[in-house]
């Protein structure tokens, strides 16, 4: 475990340096960007190491894997973010451990989240996942709502009991006009965030950027980057 701890500590230091350099290049204070480590496919023991190393935010994308892991780590001072496509039949479980759901992309899901948050007596932060590869009103391949659908969903979240509208999330698209243009994609997300904040001023979170494109996300103005591979290593299987 010491080897693994050293490996994670080294990777974490490199990612920290990348974030700091990207902030400096963009003229942004380092504190404006929060690192979320994506722990999918990695064991609870790694989450424990991350916590000992000072990480405060972790993310998972499958409830089946996340629920037992979060339970094993419930003694740690961590915020759990859910970042995967979420079926309504998993909502009760997710609400049991998640502090923020970053993948809110349809009204049925908002209604289910609200119902379960109220039932659990919890307040849940919600990010609208934006699909920049969808048509103006369609939905993305990997979840997300098209830009034209943001306002309606954000309004619904804001008036739903137990939920809080915290901001927007996106994944750089692999197809469509933004494919290969991560920074342009993240700048578009920032424009959408600026617009959203005219009606929901507290929705300040902009979650964008992963291991390969965190610099572009920070340059565009992201407040949260979601980094898996660069901290924990290449995943053994697609997650
Ligand atoms: C897996 C995942 C990440 C992290 O990706 P890496 O390339 O491993 O950094 C970020 N966001 C989401 C939504 C993910 O599913």
GROMACS .gro file of C-alpha atoms in nm, residues 24-25 47 63 86 113 119 176:
model
    8
   24UNK     CA    1  -0.138   3.119  -1.362
   25UNK     CA    2  -0.153   3.123  -1.744
   47UNK     CA    3  -1.030   0.674  -0.193
   63UNK     CA    4  -2.431   0.356  -0.860
   86UNK     CA    5  -2.854   0.812  -1.397
  113UNK     CA    6  -3.420   1.332  -0.721
  119UNK     CA    7  -3.759   1.148   0.179
  176UNK     CA    8  -2.013   1.739  -3.398
   0.00000   0.00000   0.00000
